[in-house]
Tab-separated table of C-alpha atoms in Angstrom:
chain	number	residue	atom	x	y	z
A	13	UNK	CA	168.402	143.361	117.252
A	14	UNK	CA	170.906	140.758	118.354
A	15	UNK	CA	168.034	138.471	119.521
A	16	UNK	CA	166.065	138.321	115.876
A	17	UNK	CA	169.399	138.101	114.101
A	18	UNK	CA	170.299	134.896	116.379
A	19	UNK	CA	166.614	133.617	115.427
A	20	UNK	CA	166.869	134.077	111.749
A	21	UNK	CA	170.427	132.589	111.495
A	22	UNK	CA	169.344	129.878	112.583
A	23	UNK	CA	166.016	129.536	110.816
A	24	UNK	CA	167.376	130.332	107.084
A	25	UNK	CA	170.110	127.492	108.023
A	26	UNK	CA	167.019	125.367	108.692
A	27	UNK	CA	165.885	126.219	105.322
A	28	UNK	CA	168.681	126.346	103.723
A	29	UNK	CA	169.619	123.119	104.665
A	30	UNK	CA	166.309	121.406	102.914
A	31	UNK	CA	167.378	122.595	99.235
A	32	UNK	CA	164.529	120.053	97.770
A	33	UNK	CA	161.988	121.325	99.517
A	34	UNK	CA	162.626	124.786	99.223
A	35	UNK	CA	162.477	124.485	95.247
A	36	UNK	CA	159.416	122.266	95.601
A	37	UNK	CA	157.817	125.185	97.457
A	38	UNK	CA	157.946	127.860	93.982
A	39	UNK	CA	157.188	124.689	91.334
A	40	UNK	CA	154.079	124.460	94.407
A	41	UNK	CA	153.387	128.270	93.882
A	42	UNK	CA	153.679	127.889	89.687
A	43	UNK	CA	151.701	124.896	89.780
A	44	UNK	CA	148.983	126.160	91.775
A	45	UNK	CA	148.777	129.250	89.858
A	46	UNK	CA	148.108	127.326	86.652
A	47	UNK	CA	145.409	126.028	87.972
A	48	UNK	CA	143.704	128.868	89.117
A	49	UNK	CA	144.315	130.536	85.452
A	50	UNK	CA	142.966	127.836	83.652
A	51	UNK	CA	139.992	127.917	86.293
A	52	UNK	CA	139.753	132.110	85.704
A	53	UNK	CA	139.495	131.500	81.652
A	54	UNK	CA	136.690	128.138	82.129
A	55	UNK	CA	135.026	130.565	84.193
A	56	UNK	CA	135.059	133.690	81.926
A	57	UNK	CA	132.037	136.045	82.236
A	58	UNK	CA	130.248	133.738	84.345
A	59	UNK	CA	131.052	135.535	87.236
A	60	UNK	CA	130.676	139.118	86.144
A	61	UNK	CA	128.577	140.763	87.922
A	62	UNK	CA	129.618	139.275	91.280
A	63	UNK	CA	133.324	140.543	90.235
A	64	UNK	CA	132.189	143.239	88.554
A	65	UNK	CA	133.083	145.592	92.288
A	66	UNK	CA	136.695	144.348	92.087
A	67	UNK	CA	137.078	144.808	88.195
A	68	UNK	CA	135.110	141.848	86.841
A	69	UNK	CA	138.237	139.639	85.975
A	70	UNK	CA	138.812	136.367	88.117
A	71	UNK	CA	142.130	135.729	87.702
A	72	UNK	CA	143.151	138.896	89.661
A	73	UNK	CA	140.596	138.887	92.037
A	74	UNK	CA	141.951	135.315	93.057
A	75	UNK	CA	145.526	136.127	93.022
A	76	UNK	CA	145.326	138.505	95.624
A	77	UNK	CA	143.001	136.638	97.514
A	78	UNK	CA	146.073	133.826	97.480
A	79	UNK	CA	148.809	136.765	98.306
A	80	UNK	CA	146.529	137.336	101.504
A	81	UNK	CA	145.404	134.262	102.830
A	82	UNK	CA	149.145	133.286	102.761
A	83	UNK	CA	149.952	135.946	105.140
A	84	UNK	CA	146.711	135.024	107.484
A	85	UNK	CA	148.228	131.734	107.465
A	86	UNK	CA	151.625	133.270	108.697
A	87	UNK	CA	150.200	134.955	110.900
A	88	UNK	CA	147.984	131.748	112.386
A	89	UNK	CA	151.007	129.077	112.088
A	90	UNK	CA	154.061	130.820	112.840
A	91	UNK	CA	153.931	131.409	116.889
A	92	UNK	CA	152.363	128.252	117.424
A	93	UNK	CA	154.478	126.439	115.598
A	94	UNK	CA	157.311	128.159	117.433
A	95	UNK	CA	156.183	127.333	120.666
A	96	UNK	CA	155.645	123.731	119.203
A	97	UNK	CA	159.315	122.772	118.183
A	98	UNK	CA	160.451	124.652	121.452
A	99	UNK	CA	157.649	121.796	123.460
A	100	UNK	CA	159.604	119.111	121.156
A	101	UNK	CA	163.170	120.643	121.298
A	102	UNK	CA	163.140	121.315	125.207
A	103	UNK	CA	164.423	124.797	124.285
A	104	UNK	CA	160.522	126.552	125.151
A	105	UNK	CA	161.506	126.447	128.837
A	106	UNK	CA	164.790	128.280	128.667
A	107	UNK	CA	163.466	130.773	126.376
A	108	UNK	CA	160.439	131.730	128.570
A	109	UNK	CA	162.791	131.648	131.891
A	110	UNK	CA	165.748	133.927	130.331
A	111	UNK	CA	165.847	137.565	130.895
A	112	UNK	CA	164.371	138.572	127.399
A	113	UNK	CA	161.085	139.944	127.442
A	114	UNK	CA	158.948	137.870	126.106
A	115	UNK	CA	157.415	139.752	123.306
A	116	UNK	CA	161.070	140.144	121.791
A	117	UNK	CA	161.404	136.067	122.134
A	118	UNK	CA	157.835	136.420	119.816
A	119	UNK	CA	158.645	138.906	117.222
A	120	UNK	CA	162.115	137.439	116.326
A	121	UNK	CA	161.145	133.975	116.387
A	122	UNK	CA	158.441	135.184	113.438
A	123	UNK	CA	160.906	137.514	111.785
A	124	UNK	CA	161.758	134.740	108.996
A	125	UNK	CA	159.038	133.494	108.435
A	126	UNK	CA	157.487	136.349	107.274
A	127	UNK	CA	160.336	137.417	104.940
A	128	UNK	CA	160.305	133.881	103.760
A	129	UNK	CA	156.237	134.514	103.781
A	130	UNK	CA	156.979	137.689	101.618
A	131	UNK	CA	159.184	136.235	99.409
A	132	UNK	CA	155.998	133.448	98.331
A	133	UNK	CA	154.080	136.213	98.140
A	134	UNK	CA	156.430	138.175	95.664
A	135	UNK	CA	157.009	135.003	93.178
A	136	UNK	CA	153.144	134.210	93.471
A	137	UNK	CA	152.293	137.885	91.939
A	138	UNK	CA	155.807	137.977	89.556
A	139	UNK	CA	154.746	134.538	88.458
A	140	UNK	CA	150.924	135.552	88.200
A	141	UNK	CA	152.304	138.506	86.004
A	142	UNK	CA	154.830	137.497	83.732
A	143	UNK	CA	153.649	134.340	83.314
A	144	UNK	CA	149.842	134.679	83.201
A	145	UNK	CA	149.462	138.359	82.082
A	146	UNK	CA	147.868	139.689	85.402
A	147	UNK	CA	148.243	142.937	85.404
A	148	UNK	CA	147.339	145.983	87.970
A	149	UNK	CA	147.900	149.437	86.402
A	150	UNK	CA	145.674	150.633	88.428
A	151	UNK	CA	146.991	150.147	92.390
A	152	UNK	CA	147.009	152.216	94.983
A	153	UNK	CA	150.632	150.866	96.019
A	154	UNK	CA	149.783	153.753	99.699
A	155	UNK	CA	146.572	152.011	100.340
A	156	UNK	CA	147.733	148.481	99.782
A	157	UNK	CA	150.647	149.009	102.138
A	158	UNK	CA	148.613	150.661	105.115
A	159	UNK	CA	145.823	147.521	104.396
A	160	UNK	CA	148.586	145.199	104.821
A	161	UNK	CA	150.268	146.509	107.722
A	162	UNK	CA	147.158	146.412	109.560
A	163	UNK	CA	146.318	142.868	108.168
A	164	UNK	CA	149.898	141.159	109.420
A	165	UNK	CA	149.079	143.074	112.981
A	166	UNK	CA	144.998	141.352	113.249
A	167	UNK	CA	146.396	137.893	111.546
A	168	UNK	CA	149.846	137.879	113.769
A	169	UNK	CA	147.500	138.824	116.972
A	170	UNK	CA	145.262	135.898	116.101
A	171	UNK	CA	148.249	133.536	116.221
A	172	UNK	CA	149.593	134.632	119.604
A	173	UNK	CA	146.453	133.377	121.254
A	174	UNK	CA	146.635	130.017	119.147
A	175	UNK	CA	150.027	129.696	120.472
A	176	UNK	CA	148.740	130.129	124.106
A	177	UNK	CA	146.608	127.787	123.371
A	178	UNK	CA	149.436	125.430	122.293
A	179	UNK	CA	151.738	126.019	125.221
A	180	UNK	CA	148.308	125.300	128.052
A	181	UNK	CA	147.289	121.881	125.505
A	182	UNK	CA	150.491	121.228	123.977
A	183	UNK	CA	148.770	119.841	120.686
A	184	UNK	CA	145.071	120.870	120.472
A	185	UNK	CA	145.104	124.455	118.392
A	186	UNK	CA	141.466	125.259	118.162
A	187	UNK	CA	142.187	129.095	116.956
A	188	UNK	CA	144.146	128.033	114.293
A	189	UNK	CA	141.603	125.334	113.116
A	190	UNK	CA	138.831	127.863	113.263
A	191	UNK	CA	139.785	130.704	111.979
A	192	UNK	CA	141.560	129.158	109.129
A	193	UNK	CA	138.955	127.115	107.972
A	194	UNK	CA	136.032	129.695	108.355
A	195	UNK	CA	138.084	132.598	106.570
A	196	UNK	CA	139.221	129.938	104.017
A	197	UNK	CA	135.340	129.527	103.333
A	198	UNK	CA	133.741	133.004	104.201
A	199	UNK	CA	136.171	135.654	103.953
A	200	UNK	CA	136.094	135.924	99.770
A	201	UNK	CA	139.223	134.299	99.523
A	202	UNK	CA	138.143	132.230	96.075
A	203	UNK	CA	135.178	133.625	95.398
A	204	UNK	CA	132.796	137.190	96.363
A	205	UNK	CA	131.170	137.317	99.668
A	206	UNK	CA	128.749	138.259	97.955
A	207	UNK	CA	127.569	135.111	96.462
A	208	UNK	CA	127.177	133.645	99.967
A	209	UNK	CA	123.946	133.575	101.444
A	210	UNK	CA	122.867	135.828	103.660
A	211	UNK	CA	123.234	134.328	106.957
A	212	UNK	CA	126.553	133.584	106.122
A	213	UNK	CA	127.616	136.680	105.220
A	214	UNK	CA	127.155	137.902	108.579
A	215	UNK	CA	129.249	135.334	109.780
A	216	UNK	CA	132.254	136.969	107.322
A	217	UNK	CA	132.200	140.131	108.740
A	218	UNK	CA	133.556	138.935	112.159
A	219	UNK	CA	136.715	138.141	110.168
A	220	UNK	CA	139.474	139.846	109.715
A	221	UNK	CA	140.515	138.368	106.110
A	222	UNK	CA	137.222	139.928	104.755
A	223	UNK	CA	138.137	143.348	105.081
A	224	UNK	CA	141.995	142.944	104.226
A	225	UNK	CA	140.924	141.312	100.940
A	226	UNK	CA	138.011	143.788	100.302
A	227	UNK	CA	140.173	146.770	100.630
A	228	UNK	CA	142.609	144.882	99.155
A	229	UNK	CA	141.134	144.154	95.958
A	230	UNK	CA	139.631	147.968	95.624
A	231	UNK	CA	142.885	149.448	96.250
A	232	UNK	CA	144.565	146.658	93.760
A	233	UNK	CA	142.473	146.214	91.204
A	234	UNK	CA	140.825	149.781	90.774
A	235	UNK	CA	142.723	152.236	92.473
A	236	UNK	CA	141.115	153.018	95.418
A	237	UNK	CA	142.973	155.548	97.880
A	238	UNK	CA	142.976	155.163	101.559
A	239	UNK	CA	139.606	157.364	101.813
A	240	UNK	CA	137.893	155.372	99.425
A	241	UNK	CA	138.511	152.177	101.339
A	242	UNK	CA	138.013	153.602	105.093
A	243	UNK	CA	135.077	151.426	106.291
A	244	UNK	CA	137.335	148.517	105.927
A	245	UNK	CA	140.328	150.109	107.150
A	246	UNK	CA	138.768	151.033	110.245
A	247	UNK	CA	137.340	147.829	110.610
A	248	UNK	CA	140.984	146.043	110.684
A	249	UNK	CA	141.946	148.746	113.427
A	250	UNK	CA	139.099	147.935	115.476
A	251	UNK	CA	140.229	144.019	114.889
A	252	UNK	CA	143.314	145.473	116.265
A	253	UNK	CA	142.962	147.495	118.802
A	254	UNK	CA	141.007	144.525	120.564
A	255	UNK	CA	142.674	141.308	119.119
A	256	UNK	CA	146.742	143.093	120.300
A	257	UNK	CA	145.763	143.681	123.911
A	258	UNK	CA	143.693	140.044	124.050
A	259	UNK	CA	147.294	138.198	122.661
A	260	UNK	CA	149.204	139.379	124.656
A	261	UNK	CA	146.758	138.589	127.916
A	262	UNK	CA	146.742	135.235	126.479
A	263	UNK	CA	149.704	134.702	126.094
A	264	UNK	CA	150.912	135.654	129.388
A	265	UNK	CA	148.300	133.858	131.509
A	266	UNK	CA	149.316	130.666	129.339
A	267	UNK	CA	153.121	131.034	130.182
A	268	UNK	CA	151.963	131.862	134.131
A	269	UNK	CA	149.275	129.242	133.954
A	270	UNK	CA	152.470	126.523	132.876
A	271	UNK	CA	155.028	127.558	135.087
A	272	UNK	CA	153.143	127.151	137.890
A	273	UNK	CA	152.286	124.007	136.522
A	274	UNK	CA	155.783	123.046	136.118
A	275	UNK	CA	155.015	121.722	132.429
A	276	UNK	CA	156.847	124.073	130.099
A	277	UNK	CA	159.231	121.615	129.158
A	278	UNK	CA	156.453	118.861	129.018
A	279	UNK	CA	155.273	117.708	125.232
């Protein structure tokens, strides 16, 4: 507890300390919600029947595909930028060499970002309701919890192994790059999988994002409960059960791989 306390002291002083941006960052959040509203009522019917599985309404089906992607994004940045400013600080060294165990040194380094993560999140749906008339009478608040839970764990998982990467190549972070950009494109994010082609399709159901957002959405948008949604669920525990075990290999062998090396403290 001490050790994540430490860690987010000193990151909401970090963020606290750039007032300017930290505004900019919810005028960013309004602003980009505008656009996607105005985009939702050009739109209109025109997308129908490929929404018509998540409620047939765009503006909705988009705003929780933003909510989501933020946290996949969290979950891809955060270690690796971590292990970054420790590379540039000279602080990743005496992290990795004192007593703490090393997934501790992980989880609290994250801790902020997520509840600063969370807090986007929050304003992006307040704003998207209050402001734009979204509404969701219909969620499964039970469902959307447990497909969240297990979304953080596959997207966090993801990111240990792109910060392995990082601490082995210092500044190539080909995990990051791919998964962000292929989920960005083929998950459903903006738009059904649905209205992919086929060949790419298959591609989306090796990621994670596809079945967060599906579930997602049907829990959301029309109520469904956990049963309902259990094909995707089960898919995000699978994602899981092999992504958790594969991190923290990776992660390990990296930190090995550069103290033998000697270049921990290299950048």
């Amino acid at each position: 507890m001490a050790t994540a306390l430490a860690f987010i002291k000193r990151d909401v002083s970090l963020t606290l300390s750039y007032r300017l941006s930290f505004l900019f960052q919810f005028l960013g959040i309004l602003l980009s919600l505008a656009t996607f509203y105005f985009l939702s009522r050009l739109i209109g019917g025109a997308m129908a029947g490929p929404l018509e599985a998540y409620g047939g309404e765009y503006f909705p089906f988009v705003l929780l595909g933003l909510a989501f992607s933020t946290y996949m994004m969290l979950g891809l940045q955060t270690f690796s930028q971590s292990i970054r400013e420790g590379q540039m600080m000279g602080t990743l060294e005496i992290m990795l060499l004192s007593p703490t165990r090393l997934s501790k040194i992980l989880l609290a380094s994250s801790l902020w970002a997520y509840v600063f993560g969370s807090l986007r999140v929050f304003v992006f749906l307040f704003f998207g309701v209050v402001v734009f008339g979204a509404s969701f009478p219909q969620a499964n608040l039970l469902a959307t919890g447990v497909i969240l839970v297990l979304s953080i764990i596959s997207f966090a998982s993801i990111g240990m192994i792109s910060a392995a990467f990082i601490i082995v190549l210092k500044k190539g972070d080909p995990i990051a790059w791919v998964f962000g950009s292929l989920s960005t494109l083929l998950a459903g994010v903006y738009y059904p999988v649905s209205v992919l082609p086929d060949w790419l399709q298959g591609f989306s159901a090796a990621l994670p994002l596809t079945y967060a957002l599906d579930a997602a959405r049907h829990a959301v948008l029309q109520g469904y409960s956990l049963y309902q949604v259990r094909f995707d669920i089960l898919s995000l525990l699978c994602f899981s059960a092999i992504l958790i075990p594969l991190a923290l290999f990776s992660f390990r062998f990296a930190v090995k791989k550069a103290k033998i090396e000697g270049s921990l403290a290299q950048y």
